[in-house]
Amino acid sequence: MASSKRDVLQASVWRVAASGPADVSGVEALFVAGLKPETVVAILGKTEGNGCVNDFTRGYATASFEAFFARLGVEAPCLVMSGGTEGALSPHWTVFAREAVTDATDTKDEPSLAIGAARTPHLPFHHLGRREQVLLVAQGVRAAMADAGIDDHKDVHFVQIKCPLLTLARIGEADAAGETVATRDTLKSMGLSRGASALGVAVALDEIDARDITDEVVGARLDLFSRCASTSAGVELTDHEIIVLGMSKTWRGPFAIDHAVMANAIDTAPVRAAQARLPETARLAAVLAKAEPDPSGMVRGRRHTMLDDSDIAGTRHARAFVGGVLAGVFGMTDLYVSGGAEHQGPPGGGPVAIIVERETIGKKES
Amino acid sequence: MASSKRDVLQASVWRVAASGPADVSGVEALFVAGLKPETVVAILGKTEGNGCVNDFTRGYATASFEAFFARLGVEAPCLVMSGGTEGALSPHWTVFAREAVTDATDTKDEPSLAIGAARTPHLPFHHLGRREQVLLVAQGVRAAMADAGIDDHKDVHFVQIKCPLLTLARIGEADAAGETVATRDTLKSMGLSRGASALGVAVALDEIDARDITDEVVGARLDLFSRCASTSAGVELTDHEIIVLGMSKTWRGPFAIDHAVMANAIDTAPVRAAQARLPETARLAAVLAKAEPDPSGMVRGRRHTMLDDSDIAGTRHARAFVGGVLAGVFGMTDLYVSGGAEHQGPPGGGPVAIIVERETIGKKES
Amino acid sequence: MASSKRDVLQASVWRVAASGPADVSGVEALFVAGLKPETVVAILGKTEGNGCVNDFTRGYATASFEAFFARLGVEAPCLVMSGGTEGALSPHWTVFAREAVTDATDTKDEPSLAIGAARTPHLPFHHLGRREQVLLVAQGVRAAMADAGIDDHKDVHFVQIKCPLLTLARIGEADAAGETVATRDTLKSMGLSRGASALGVAVALDEIDARDITDEVVGARLDLFSRCASTSAGVELTDHEIIVLGMSKTWRGPFAIDHAVMANAIDTAPVRAAQARLPETARLAAVLAKAEPDPSGMVRGRRHTMLDDSDIAGTRHARAFVGGVLAGVFGMTDLYVSGGAEHQGPPGGGPVAIIVERETIGKKES
Amino acid sequence: MASSKRDVLQASVWRVAASGPADVSGVEALFVAGLKPETVVAILGKTEGNGCVNDFTRGYATASFEAFFARLGVEAPCLVMSGGTEGALSPHWTVFAREAVTDATDTKDEPSLAIGAARTPHLPFHHLGRREQVLLVAQGVRAAMADAGIDDHKDVHFVQIKCPLLTLARIGEADAAGETVATRDTLKSMGLSRGASALGVAVALDEIDARDITDEVVGARLDLFSRCASTSAGVELTDHEIIVLGMSKTWRGPFAIDHAVMANAIDTAPVRAAQARLPETARLAAVLAKAEPDPSGMVRGRRHTMLDDSDIAGTRHARAFVGGVLAGVFGMTDLYVSGGAEHQGPPGGGPVAIIVERETIGKKES
């Protein structure tokens, strides 16, 4: 039958070690081994900076990959660099690719990993951390879902967004334009931007009604959150890069994704439950998670000191600690644990996505 | 029979929250509730400093407890303050008490938690980090075992030692005396002192032959280690405070201890195994562990950046991360996770002691 | 003549090295040498903590001095501990004493250093950083001026205030009472409290009209400032400790004070001018100054990075740098340079008080 | 006369603000304004990283300039990036150029600034911090002097060297080759490399006899030092980049250089003296200095805490503080103050080079 031979999309995912923010050699090795550069849709990086305002490892990594893809004559994919490999977290790149394959099978019983990407327009700096940013991002998430071919928001398991932050220069620019910014504290602007972006995901996935979003709720109404959002702020962009990961029956291939929501920093039960839902024989491909210091100052009734420490940023504490919690569960340290989880999961908790590669007949044969 | 009525020792253990380094109110509440101050043999504290050279929270806590016990007219117990509650670790005191109780039973099937304490003489500063310190500590550990009534070193599960460090003033004192110190780097002196103390434990417990100890092995021959040692360096003392925890049939009471050795920072399997060996119905009383950045720069083949970070001390990274690993396993954050694990367990790993309170008939009745 | 023999007040000032936050030995040595403990009106300390929220060296020093004065059977003087000896700044105590002396002279040509002290009532936490705090402090400053016998505010050269800050526990207390706090960010609360206290000085000294003070101006209208205020926030108090330093003809003795206002972090010209106004033969007794990162992000048109650094608090940067500027001018490092200069001098600048001991005939004779 | 028309060399120096490690726009503007890219011999940068092991701003800046010069089709000049703009120090580039100009004058009374450059061969990692590194650098300095046309070492006022450091990977490489490294502490390796490089300068300038150099003196015999050396360690190179700055009668142009040696961190007298030796009407072109925490733990008899602080590296403290001292003297903050001054000036002090642009007749006419 004609229908048995047609082009479908297939996603693939690799974790690649990085010896530093400029080390693209591991990705280069993937290309040498056969991966086509133009099929790469996104690279998520964990770089070894402080993950805060003056973390230049993100920009350095981004510039390094841009130069690398320029040398290959291929447009750079969506590059989402998240700074901070505190504790034993290991600097690495997670490479997401998708390509059209010829599908020989008539029927498709089970869904596979699907990937979509989108960028928003430039965000005026005085919109950062406000309703306008939420709506701009929601539009972008819908575009990325469309790009992934996912209609039902229940099939979305993770939405990764890289969003901008305020610097003193950008605040000055807004001032000069006669606009007022949401905050003049540059570190705080990262949290507002991450929070507004997460609310954008929640709006796009019908987790929150857009009419409930005002400037005031951003960073304040922490009971409003997305169960799938992961957002990172970086000085190197002024728009938003959006990646949607989900499951779709229209996609092929061995990769699958599921997710859990941790209620607090030590809430391993839902993570283990999600792990248990995935095929036992599957190989762990990637773990993507968010972490933040519990804003209540407590974890399960015990005081923590992350928010009272003026020597180490709370986001660094949280990445180190939750990195340990998850590394203890999964037995590996090259996890994408990203700090600052405002409106990403409940306060003090956060979403955890697990991507596995299922054992396939084709694999067994090779 | 006369033998059925005799005095035996019973140990007890409490975890008490601390709102700051000077907060003795939780311990005061224990005394109000009936615990006799003179039965307290040791207090182990996790205070919220940086755990490094200029951590004054340890001295502050020690001074606060000394003043508190002075007000009570009771000699202060052994005070072991370990700085650093990175991540979601919670500042707290663990109080160890022992008292003579009248034993009504003829026979004793199972052993109970036993506690012994000792202090060494003052350590000359040029002996710090050298063979002399190892031997001094070994002698102190044997004295603490005798104090606990433990003969067989297999019954020892944890030895906690507080040891001195070098400051610029102390180095100057040694210089003035015409002696050379093991290092002029004050932060490094903490590691050497912790390492020599741990080797002292290993010698006392026959884990290492004393003849194998030279000045050179301290901090260098990391294959030499104790499976039970936990050592902390503090600026506030110039001798060693030693606490031995073990099991003994001559002791009574519901508390029991066991221990595991983690081979690396994410090695949860032996910890879960030790947990499984303890009675299922037991309540967790305390977890005491050591953590350090793996000196190889790798954890299970993945690079970590703890030793390359000039903004945050490696010991702080390690406490935060391993604190997360163990909090994920035990479901609580007031764990005694102490940094700097030189010669305390294998390189990059460390000992973990678990103390539980078993369910007793007397308890059930009440 | 009867008038030639009467009791007048005389002030004296000492700088004493501190080997650590608990080192009271240098002050003890002053007492052994003849200074009467009950004449000490205030001790200003520079302790070696981070000067931010979790700086326990201040509380530790305060507790140490309180215990020390308790041992002497004397009520403790006003203790103002300012954390942070960044760069080569040297930890030390500045001791201020005043006592009644019998005055043999008929006439008094020149004024001498005068010292007054006061404490305010407890500050309700929801008043912190708001108009209520400003007015409470203004009242306290007037009380301290009265205590110093200074009527004209032009004779006031320095007002040192130790003010409270918000902790998570205190915010919770305010929440529980149904009140809203000015900020939920504990580090930020230090700045608001320092700023409101400085505005209180400005109101008391007629530098600002009390009617211009609203909740909104605190931390925002940086053009409103005092030229004499120096305020430090500390976790260890909930009221305000106030010390007024000025010149008065009713006081006797060799000590004199003057002050300058730096317009920015490198503005040494007014400091040198103030230095030049003092007698050439005078010995430098103490330098008291405030420092802060210029909120504009620039110093004389050149960008600084103090406010973009997420590894080191801006106040720590500023103390280190302005400490260097002043140490270069005065040739000594035991300067009281205190961070966080909100409303204390112009934005990015700050007041500098210079206390000298004039050469006296009595001195020459001895 | 034929002799009146000949080609001579002329040096020029610019300070250019940098908005971040990748901001080459200021240098681009110089090129637009007429400076020929191929005449640039060196760019010294102060970038806003921590200046320690994991400071990626240096590599990022270097990569950015390399890409920039590649776009121009010109070989990149010697790029020496020094991390750390603590306090109010301002990130900037100092551009050094030299070009052949036609000299119209018969006679030349006064010397002008002369610039020479050289690179050494790759340094085997086990030679780092040892005699071999000293000799390799001495050879390089002589080559750079020859390149500058300076014969007499008294005419050399500043030698800037960028040297390598050890990382865990490089230590592993040396281990694998069966060699032993001078230290396994990566932060410490930076100090050893800077020290050995400085001793190389001292040997080349006859300040020290090469026969006095053994492996043991590096980092230990601090009485051996160069009065002109400034060395920076960076992870991004494995050889040495050397720039020699001096005065020569064979060079033309308005620029002149002199230098001072500070005996300690607050020793401004020799700096002011050097400043006074330069023409009063001259415009300050650049200040290049070294700073370090005094290894004695004291500055002029007063204790400092830079070496006891485990939260902030001592080199960061020293840059902030000495940056303040020099900014107070020179009235500007875009100073090249570089941390880690082992064997560069006396312990706790360091060299300070001052470059000025003299007022010229030609200038006045334009």
JSON list of N, CA and C in Angstrom, two decimals, chain A residues 259-295:
[
{"chain": "A", "resi": 259, "resn": "HIS", "atom": "N", "xyz": [7.01, 12.94, 32.87]},
{"chain": "A", "resi": 259, "resn": "HIS", "atom": "CA", "xyz": [7.49, 13.93, 33.84]},
{"chain": "A", "resi": 259, "resn": "HIS", "atom": "C", "xyz": [6.80, 13.78, 35.19]},
{"chain": "A", "resi": 260, "resn": "ALA", "atom": "N", "xyz": [7.45, 14.35, 36.19]},
{"chain": "A", "resi": 260, "resn": "ALA", "atom": "CA", "xyz": [6.93, 14.37, 37.55]},
{"chain": "A", "resi": 260, "resn": "ALA", "atom": "C", "xyz": [7.00, 15.80, 38.05]},
{"chain": "A", "resi": 261, "resn": "VAL", "atom": "N", "xyz": [6.29, 16.07, 39.14]},
{"chain": "A", "resi": 261, "resn": "VAL", "atom": "CA", "xyz": [6.40, 17.37, 39.79]},
{"chain": "A", "resi": 261, "resn": "VAL", "atom": "C", "xyz": [6.78, 17.14, 41.25]},
{"chain": "A", "resi": 262, "resn": "MET", "atom": "N", "xyz": [7.95, 17.62, 41.64]},
{"chain": "A", "resi": 262, "resn": "MET", "atom": "CA", "xyz": [8.37, 17.52, 43.03]},
{"chain": "A", "resi": 262, "resn": "MET", "atom": "C", "xyz": [7.64, 18.61, 43.82]},
{"chain": "A", "resi": 263, "resn": "ALA", "atom": "N", "xyz": [7.07, 18.24, 44.97]},
{"chain": "A", "resi": 263, "resn": "ALA", "atom": "CA", "xyz": [6.36, 19.21, 45.80]},
{"chain": "A", "resi": 263, "resn": "ALA", "atom": "C", "xyz": [7.32, 20.03, 46.65]},
{"chain": "A", "resi": 264, "resn": "ASN", "atom": "N", "xyz": [8.50, 19.46, 46.89]},
{"chain": "A", "resi": 264, "resn": "ASN", "atom": "CA", "xyz": [9.54, 20.21, 47.61]},
{"chain": "A", "resi": 264, "resn": "ASN", "atom": "C", "xyz": [10.90, 19.63, 47.23]},
{"chain": "A", "resi": 265, "resn": "ALA", "atom": "N", "xyz": [11.96, 20.15, 47.81]},
{"chain": "A", "resi": 265, "resn": "ALA", "atom": "CA", "xyz": [13.31, 19.80, 47.36]},
{"chain": "A", "resi": 265, "resn": "ALA", "atom": "C", "xyz": [13.68, 18.35, 47.61]},
{"chain": "A", "resi": 266, "resn": "ILE", "atom": "N", "xyz": [12.99, 17.66, 48.52]},
{"chain": "A", "resi": 266, "resn": "ILE", "atom": "CA", "xyz": [13.37, 16.27, 48.81]},
{"chain": "A", "resi": 266, "resn": "ILE", "atom": "C", "xyz": [12.24, 15.30, 48.48]},
{"chain": "A", "resi": 267, "resn": "ASP", "atom": "N", "xyz": [11.34, 15.75, 47.63]},
{"chain": "A", "resi": 267, "resn": "ASP", "atom": "CA", "xyz": [10.15, 14.95, 47.29]},
{"chain": "A", "resi": 267, "resn": "ASP", "atom": "C", "xyz": [10.48, 13.98, 46.17]},
{"chain": "A", "resi": 268, "resn": "THR", "atom": "N", "xyz": [11.08, 12.86, 46.50]},
{"chain": "A", "resi": 268, "resn": "THR", "atom": "CA", "xyz": [11.53, 11.91, 45.48]},
{"chain": "A", "resi": 268, "resn": "THR", "atom": "C", "xyz": [10.43, 10.95, 45.04]},
{"chain": "A", "resi": 269, "resn": "ALA", "atom": "N", "xyz": [9.36, 10.83, 45.82]},
{"chain": "A", "resi": 269, "resn": "ALA", "atom": "CA", "xyz": [8.33, 9.82, 45.50]},
{"chain": "A", "resi": 269, "resn": "ALA", "atom": "C", "xyz": [7.76, 9.98, 44.09]},
{"chain": "A", "resi": 270, "resn": "PRO", "atom": "N", "xyz": [7.30, 11.18, 43.69]},
{"chain": "A", "resi": 270, "resn": "PRO", "atom": "CA", "xyz": [6.75, 11.28, 42.32]},
{"chain": "A", "resi": 270, "resn": "PRO", "atom": "C", "xyz": [7.81, 11.05, 41.24]},
{"chain": "A", "resi": 271, "resn": "VAL", "atom": "N", "xyz": [9.06, 11.34, 41.55]},
{"chain": "A", "resi": 271, "resn": "VAL", "atom": "CA", "xyz": [10.13, 11.09, 40.57]},
{"chain": "A", "resi": 271, "resn": "VAL", "atom": "C", "xyz": [10.31, 9.60, 40.37]},
{"chain": "A", "resi": 272, "resn": "ARG", "atom": "N", "xyz": [10.34, 8.87, 41.48]},
{"chain": "A", "resi": 272, "resn": "ARG", "atom": "CA", "xyz": [10.48, 7.42, 41.38]},
{"chain": "A", "resi": 272, "resn": "ARG", "atom": "C", "xyz": [9.25, 6.80, 40.68]},
{"chain": "A", "resi": 273, "resn": "ALA", "atom": "N", "xyz": [8.10, 7.39, 40.92]},
{"chain": "A", "resi": 273, "resn": "ALA", "atom": "CA", "xyz": [6.87, 6.88, 40.28]},
{"chain": "A", "resi": 273, "resn": "ALA", "atom": "C", "xyz": [6.95, 7.09, 38.76]},
{"chain": "A", "resi": 274, "resn": "ALA", "atom": "N", "xyz": [7.40, 8.26, 38.33]},
{"chain": "A", "resi": 274, "resn": "ALA", "atom": "CA", "xyz": [7.53, 8.52, 36.89]},
{"chain": "A", "resi": 274, "resn": "ALA", "atom": "C", "xyz": [8.55, 7.57, 36.27]},
{"chain": "A", "resi": 275, "resn": "GLN", "atom": "N", "xyz": [9.66, 7.38, 37.00]},
{"chain": "A", "resi": 275, "resn": "GLN", "atom": "CA", "xyz": [10.70, 6.45, 36.54]},
{"chain": "A", "resi": 275, "resn": "GLN", "atom": "C", "xyz": [10.10, 5.05, 36.36]},
{"chain": "A", "resi": 276, "resn": "ALA", "atom": "N", "xyz": [9.24, 4.66, 37.30]},
{"chain": "A", "resi": 276, "resn": "ALA", "atom": "CA", "xyz": [8.65, 3.32, 37.27]},
{"chain": "A", "resi": 276, "resn": "ALA", "atom": "C", "xyz": [7.67, 3.17, 36.11]},
{"chain": "A", "resi": 277, "resn": "ARG", "atom": "N", "xyz": [7.08, 4.28, 35.65]},
{"chain": "A", "resi": 277, "resn": "ARG", "atom": "CA", "xyz": [6.12, 4.20, 34.54]},
{"chain": "A", "resi": 277, "resn": "ARG", "atom": "C", "xyz": [6.79, 3.92, 33.20]},
{"chain": "A", "resi": 278, "resn": "LEU", "atom": "N", "xyz": [8.08, 4.22, 33.11]},
{"chain": "A", "resi": 278, "resn": "LEU", "atom": "CA", "xyz": [8.80, 4.05, 31.86]},
{"chain": "A", "resi": 278, "resn": "LEU", "atom": "C", "xyz": [9.28, 2.60, 31.73]},
{"chain": "A", "resi": 279, "resn": "PRO", "atom": "N", "xyz": [9.50, 2.13, 30.49]},
{"chain": "A", "resi": 279, "resn": "PRO", "atom": "CA", "xyz": [9.88, 0.72, 30.31]},
{"chain": "A", "resi": 279, "resn": "PRO", "atom": "C", "xyz": [11.15, 0.39, 31.10]},
{"chain": "A", "resi": 280, "resn": "GLU", "atom": "N", "xyz": [11.15, -0.77, 31.75]},
{"chain": "A", "resi": 280, "resn": "GLU", "atom": "CA", "xyz": [12.25, -1.15, 32.61]},
{"chain": "A", "resi": 280, "resn": "GLU", "atom": "C", "xyz": [13.57, -1.27, 31.86]},
{"chain": "A", "resi": 281, "resn": "THR", "atom": "N", "xyz": [13.47, -1.69, 30.63]},
{"chain": "A", "resi": 281, "resn": "THR", "atom": "CA", "xyz": [14.70, -1.94, 29.87]},
{"chain": "A", "resi": 281, "resn": "THR", "atom": "C", "xyz": [15.23, -0.68, 29.20]},
{"chain": "A", "resi": 282, "resn": "ALA", "atom": "N", "xyz": [14.55, 0.44, 29.40]},
{"chain": "A", "resi": 282, "resn": "ALA", "atom": "CA", "xyz": [14.96, 1.65, 28.71]},
{"chain": "A", "resi": 282, "resn": "ALA", "atom": "C", "xyz": [16.24, 2.23, 29.29]},
{"chain": "A", "resi": 283, "resn": "ARG", "atom": "N", "xyz": [17.03, 2.84, 28.45]},
{"chain": "A", "resi": 283, "resn": "ARG", "atom": "CA", "xyz": [18.26, 3.51, 28.84]},
{"chain": "A", "resi": 283, "resn": "ARG", "atom": "C", "xyz": [17.92, 4.97, 29.10]},
{"chain": "A", "resi": 284, "resn": "LEU", "atom": "N", "xyz": [18.44, 5.53, 30.19]},
{"chain": "A", "resi": 284, "resn": "LEU", "atom": "CA", "xyz": [18.18, 6.92, 30.54]},
{"chain": "A", "resi": 284, "resn": "LEU", "atom": "C", "xyz": [18.88, 7.84, 29.53]},
{"chain": "A", "resi": 285, "resn": "ALA", "atom": "N", "xyz": [18.14, 8.69, 28.87]},
{"chain": "A", "resi": 285, "resn": "ALA", "atom": "CA", "xyz": [18.74, 9.58, 27.87]},
{"chain": "A", "resi": 285, "resn": "ALA", "atom": "C", "xyz": [19.01, 10.96, 28.44]},
{"chain": "A", "resi": 286, "resn": "ALA", "atom": "N", "xyz": [18.09, 11.49, 29.23]},
{"chain": "A", "resi": 286, "resn": "ALA", "atom": "CA", "xyz": [18.28, 12.82, 29.82]},
{"chain": "A", "resi": 286, "resn": "ALA", "atom": "C", "xyz": [17.29, 13.04, 30.94]},
{"chain": "A", "resi": 287, "resn": "VAL", "atom": "N", "xyz": [17.73, 13.81, 31.95]},
{"chain": "A", "resi": 287, "resn": "VAL", "atom": "CA", "xyz": [16.84, 14.26, 33.01]},
{"chain": "A", "resi": 287, "resn": "VAL", "atom": "C", "xyz": [16.91, 15.79, 33.03]},
{"chain": "A", "resi": 288, "resn": "LEU", "atom": "N", "xyz": [15.75, 16.42, 32.98]},
{"chain": "A", "resi": 288, "resn": "LEU", "atom": "CA", "xyz": [15.66, 17.88, 32.93]},
{"chain": "A", "resi": 288, "resn": "LEU", "atom": "C", "xyz": [14.81, 18.34, 34.11]},
{"chain": "A", "resi": 289, "resn": "ALA", "atom": "N", "xyz": [15.38, 19.18, 34.98]},
{"chain": "A", "resi": 289, "resn": "ALA", "atom": "CA", "xyz": [14.66, 19.54, 36.20]},
{"chain": "A", "resi": 289, "resn": "ALA", "atom": "C", "xyz": [14.90, 20.99, 36.60]},
{"chain": "A", "resi": 290, "resn": "LYS", "atom": "N", "xyz": [14.00, 21.49, 37.42]},
{"chain": "A", "resi": 290, "resn": "LYS", "atom": "CA", "xyz": [14.13, 22.84, 37.98]},
{"chain": "A", "resi": 290, "resn": "LYS", "atom": "C", "xyz": [14.28, 22.75, 39.49]},
{"chain": "A", "resi": 291, "resn": "ALA", "atom": "N", "xyz": [14.99, 23.71, 40.06]},
{"chain": "A", "resi": 291, "resn": "ALA", "atom": "CA", "xyz": [15.19, 23.72, 41.51]},
{"chain": "A", "resi": 291, "resn": "ALA", "atom": "C", "xyz": [15.18, 25.15, 42.00]},
{"chain": "A", "resi": 292, "resn": "GLU", "atom": "N", "xyz": [14.72, 25.35, 43.22]},
{"chain": "A", "resi": 292, "resn": "GLU", "atom": "CA", "xyz": [14.74, 26.68, 43.81]},
{"chain": "A", "resi": 292, "resn": "GLU", "atom": "C", "xyz": [14.71, 26.55, 45.34]},
{"chain": "A", "resi": 293, "resn": "PRO", "atom": "N", "xyz": [15.25, 27.56, 46.03]},
{"chain": "A", "resi": 293, "resn": "PRO", "atom": "CA", "xyz": [15.14, 27.55, 47.49]},
{"chain": "A", "resi": 293, "resn": "PRO", "atom": "C", "xyz": [13.68, 27.74, 47.85]},
{"chain": "A", "resi": 294, "resn": "ASP", "atom": "N", "xyz": [13.17, 26.94, 48.76]},
{"chain": "A", "resi": 294, "resn": "ASP", "atom": "CA", "xyz": [11.78, 27.09, 49.16]},
{"chain": "A", "resi": 294, "resn": "ASP", "atom": "C", "xyz": [11.56, 28.49, 49.73]},
{"chain": "A", "resi": 295, "resn": "PRO", "atom": "N", "xyz": [10.65, 29.27, 49.12]},
{"chain": "A", "resi": 295, "resn": "PRO", "atom": "CA", "xyz": [10.47, 30.66, 49.57]},
{"chain": "A", "resi": 295, "resn": "PRO", "atom": "C", "xyz": [9.93, 30.76, 51.00]}
]
